[in-house]
């Protein structure tokens, strides 16, 4: 259903349009610090910020962060920190497209493990896509991991 939705890497120029999405997640401690970090992360090889653009507006984003090489195994673990779509654009395949974009980036960057935790609402979304959470000590926030 993703008609007219473009998925692309975020750029520094996206700041004004991505800010409401960042705030939509419920926690932005400092606008100044968040802006500095956003501008740093969009061009950093260990961060992947993908935006969903529809009619020249950003309607969702995903942010993944690579932890780089593991000392003993040299495997790369990446954490999906955020996956957010504005409520009026949900159930249109946009979150799935964002997740697919992050997975593509992870594979292109030789990531071994992509991990994330979900709240109960979003856990339903991931389970609908076929992902199964692993046993976790925090049942309020199921843990998911993909191995490539």
mmCIF file of C-alpha atoms in Angstrom:
data_model
loop_
_atom_site.group_PDB
_atom_site.id
_atom_site.type_symbol
_atom_site.label_atom_id
_atom_site.label_comp_id
_atom_site.label_asym_id
_atom_site.label_seq_id
_atom_site.Cartn_x
_atom_site.Cartn_y
_atom_site.Cartn_z
ATOM 1 C CA UNK A 1 0.000 0.000 0.000
ATOM 2 C CA UNK A 2 3.097 2.243 0.171
ATOM 3 C CA UNK A 3 1.899 4.439 -2.672
ATOM 4 C CA UNK A 4 4.098 7.465 -3.287
ATOM 5 C CA UNK A 5 6.328 6.747 -0.295
ATOM 6 C CA UNK A 6 10.060 7.145 -0.787
ATOM 7 C CA UNK A 7 12.532 5.567 1.629
ATOM 8 C CA UNK A 8 15.938 7.235 1.750
ATOM 9 C CA UNK A 9 18.819 8.029 4.046
ATOM 10 C CA UNK A 10 18.241 11.158 6.083
ATOM 11 C CA UNK A 11 20.277 14.283 5.378
ATOM 12 C CA UNK A 12 21.202 17.281 7.523
ATOM 13 C CA UNK A 13 18.561 19.244 5.586
ATOM 14 C CA UNK A 14 15.839 16.978 7.020
ATOM 15 C CA UNK A 15 16.201 18.417 10.551
ATOM 16 C CA UNK A 16 13.074 20.638 10.543
ATOM 17 C CA UNK A 17 10.886 17.860 9.140
ATOM 18 C CA UNK A 18 12.274 15.035 11.293
ATOM 19 C CA UNK A 19 12.000 16.932 14.586
ATOM 20 C CA UNK A 20 8.229 16.286 14.995
ATOM 21 C CA UNK A 21 8.897 12.590 14.378
ATOM 22 C CA UNK A 22 11.630 12.496 17.004
ATOM 23 C CA UNK A 23 9.277 14.243 19.415
ATOM 24 C CA UNK A 24 6.545 11.773 18.464
ATOM 25 C CA UNK A 25 8.536 8.978 20.097
ATOM 26 C CA UNK A 26 7.906 10.738 23.393
ATOM 27 C CA UNK A 27 11.382 11.738 24.485
ATOM 28 C CA UNK A 28 13.661 14.525 23.286
ATOM 29 C CA UNK A 29 15.646 15.821 26.263
ATOM 30 C CA UNK A 30 17.424 18.706 24.551
ATOM 31 C CA UNK A 31 16.682 20.120 21.109
ATOM 32 C CA UNK A 32 20.181 21.573 20.819
ATOM 33 C CA UNK A 33 21.955 18.323 21.703
ATOM 34 C CA UNK A 34 19.578 16.255 19.568
ATOM 35 C CA UNK A 35 20.220 18.505 16.568
ATOM 36 C CA UNK A 36 23.997 18.245 16.962
ATOM 37 C CA UNK A 37 23.760 14.452 17.260
ATOM 38 C CA UNK A 38 21.363 14.177 14.315
ATOM 39 C CA UNK A 39 23.720 16.199 12.115
ATOM 40 C CA UNK A 40 26.621 14.000 13.201
ATOM 41 C CA UNK A 41 24.777 10.687 12.838
ATOM 42 C CA UNK A 42 23.327 11.240 9.345
ATOM 43 C CA UNK A 43 26.855 11.209 7.938
ATOM 44 C CA UNK A 44 28.350 8.614 10.298
ATOM 45 C CA UNK A 45 29.044 5.131 8.951
ATOM 46 C CA UNK A 46 27.919 3.441 12.179
ATOM 47 C CA UNK A 47 24.493 5.091 12.145
ATOM 48 C CA UNK A 48 21.647 4.525 9.728
ATOM 49 C CA UNK A 49 18.771 6.997 9.752
ATOM 50 C CA UNK A 50 16.154 6.216 7.108
ATOM 51 C CA UNK A 51 13.187 8.490 6.470
ATOM 52 C CA UNK A 52 9.867 7.775 4.794
ATOM 53 C CA UNK A 53 8.840 10.687 2.594
ATOM 54 C CA UNK A 54 5.349 11.176 1.197
ATOM 55 C CA UNK A 55 4.223 14.297 -0.693
ATOM 56 C CA UNK A 56 7.434 16.132 0.324
ATOM 57 C CA UNK A 57 6.731 15.433 4.019
ATOM 58 C CA UNK A 58 8.502 13.052 6.352
ATOM 59 C CA UNK A 59 5.966 10.612 7.804
ATOM 60 C CA UNK A 60 8.284 8.139 9.527
ATOM 61 C CA UNK A 61 11.856 7.268 10.321
ATOM 62 C CA UNK A 62 14.084 4.480 11.572
ATOM 63 C CA UNK A 63 17.421 4.774 13.352
ATOM 64 C CA UNK A 64 19.905 1.950 13.774
ATOM 65 C CA UNK A 65 23.297 2.134 15.430
ATOM 66 C CA UNK A 66 26.164 -0.264 14.800
ATOM 67 C CA UNK A 67 28.368 -1.164 17.716
ATOM 68 C CA UNK A 68 31.202 -2.064 15.360
ATOM 69 C CA UNK A 69 33.362 -5.150 15.543
ATOM 70 C CA UNK A 70 33.209 -7.436 18.554
ATOM 71 C CA UNK A 71 36.686 -7.886 20.036
ATOM 72 C CA UNK A 72 36.698 -11.688 20.161
ATOM 73 C CA UNK A 73 34.385 -12.707 17.303
ATOM 74 C CA UNK A 74 34.680 -9.730 14.911
ATOM 75 C CA UNK A 75 30.892 -9.963 14.469
ATOM 76 C CA UNK A 76 29.015 -6.681 14.104
ATOM 77 C CA UNK A 77 25.947 -6.102 16.264
ATOM 78 C CA UNK A 78 23.559 -3.283 15.406
ATOM 79 C CA UNK A 79 20.652 -2.001 17.465
ATOM 80 C CA UNK A 80 17.450 -0.649 15.972
ATOM 81 C CA UNK A 81 16.854 2.235 18.382
ATOM 82 C CA UNK A 82 13.809 3.853 16.760
ATOM 83 C CA UNK A 83 11.119 2.910 14.273
ATOM 84 C CA UNK A 84 8.345 5.499 14.196
ATOM 85 C CA UNK A 85 5.511 6.409 11.822
ATOM 86 C CA UNK A 86 3.027 9.225 12.366
ATOM 87 C CA UNK A 87 -0.279 7.763 13.541
ATOM 88 C CA UNK A 88 -2.250 8.930 10.500
ATOM 89 C CA UNK A 89 0.149 7.026 8.202
ATOM 90 C CA UNK A 90 0.207 3.741 10.092
ATOM 91 C CA UNK A 91 -1.070 0.459 8.622
ATOM 92 C CA UNK A 92 0.079 1.507 5.159
ATOM 93 C CA UNK A 93 3.268 -0.571 5.000
ATOM 94 C CA UNK A 94 5.525 2.357 5.891
ATOM 95 C CA UNK A 95 6.998 0.836 9.058
ATOM 96 C CA UNK A 96 7.635 -2.381 7.149
ATOM 97 C CA UNK A 97 9.414 -0.395 4.423
ATOM 98 C CA UNK A 98 11.537 1.398 7.004
ATOM 99 C CA UNK A 99 12.461 -1.894 8.663
ATOM 100 C CA UNK A 100 13.301 -3.451 5.282
ATOM 101 C CA UNK A 101 15.537 -0.448 4.529
ATOM 102 C CA UNK A 102 17.389 -0.879 7.823
ATOM 103 C CA UNK A 103 17.781 -4.618 7.178
ATOM 104 C CA UNK A 104 19.220 -3.868 3.714
ATOM 105 C CA UNK A 105 21.669 -1.379 5.232
ATOM 106 C CA UNK A 106 22.654 -3.917 7.896
ATOM 107 C CA UNK A 107 23.335 -6.621 5.305
ATOM 108 C CA UNK A 108 25.312 -4.208 3.106
ATOM 109 C CA UNK A 109 27.436 -3.343 6.148
ATOM 110 C CA UNK A 110 28.161 -6.966 7.131
ATOM 111 C CA UNK A 111 26.085 -6.820 10.304
ATOM 112 C CA UNK A 112 25.807 -10.203 12.019
ATOM 113 C CA UNK A 113 23.061 -9.336 14.532
ATOM 114 C CA UNK A 114 20.280 -6.743 14.357
ATOM 115 C CA UNK A 115 18.613 -6.353 17.741
ATOM 116 C CA UNK A 116 15.750 -4.327 19.136
ATOM 117 C CA UNK A 117 13.278 -4.170 21.952
ATOM 118 C CA UNK A 118 9.631 -3.389 21.388
ATOM 119 C CA UNK A 119 6.725 -2.217 23.456
ATOM 120 C CA UNK A 120 3.634 -4.404 23.501
ATOM 121 C CA UNK A 121 1.952 -2.471 20.692
ATOM 122 C CA UNK A 122 4.905 -2.610 18.323
ATOM 123 C CA UNK A 123 5.662 -6.231 19.282
ATOM 124 C CA UNK A 124 2.371 -7.139 17.586
ATOM 125 C CA UNK A 125 3.620 -5.435 14.399
ATOM 126 C CA UNK A 126 6.905 -7.379 14.419
ATOM 127 C CA UNK A 127 5.140 -10.666 15.125
ATOM 128 C CA UNK A 128 2.771 -9.985 12.217
ATOM 129 C CA UNK A 129 5.888 -9.745 10.005
ATOM 130 C CA UNK A 130 6.969 -13.162 11.272
ATOM 131 C CA UNK A 131 9.581 -12.140 13.820
ATOM 132 C CA UNK A 132 9.611 -14.003 17.113
ATOM 133 C CA UNK A 133 10.867 -12.383 20.295
ATOM 134 C CA UNK A 134 13.431 -14.237 22.347
ATOM 135 C CA UNK A 135 12.798 -15.044 26.018
ATOM 136 C CA UNK A 136 13.502 -11.846 27.872
ATOM 137 C CA UNK A 137 13.576 -10.845 31.520
ATOM 138 C CA UNK A 138 11.445 -7.785 30.682
ATOM 139 C CA UNK A 139 8.073 -9.036 29.380
ATOM 140 C CA UNK A 140 6.898 -5.430 28.968
ATOM 141 C CA UNK A 141 9.540 -4.895 26.246
ATOM 142 C CA UNK A 142 10.058 -8.064 24.165
ATOM 143 C CA UNK A 143 13.541 -8.474 22.678
ATOM 144 C CA UNK A 144 14.061 -9.367 19.013
ATOM 145 C CA UNK A 145 17.216 -10.406 17.188
ATOM 146 C CA UNK A 146 17.898 -11.242 13.544
ATOM 147 C CA UNK A 147 21.023 -13.166 12.581
ATOM 148 C CA UNK A 148 22.325 -12.739 9.026
#
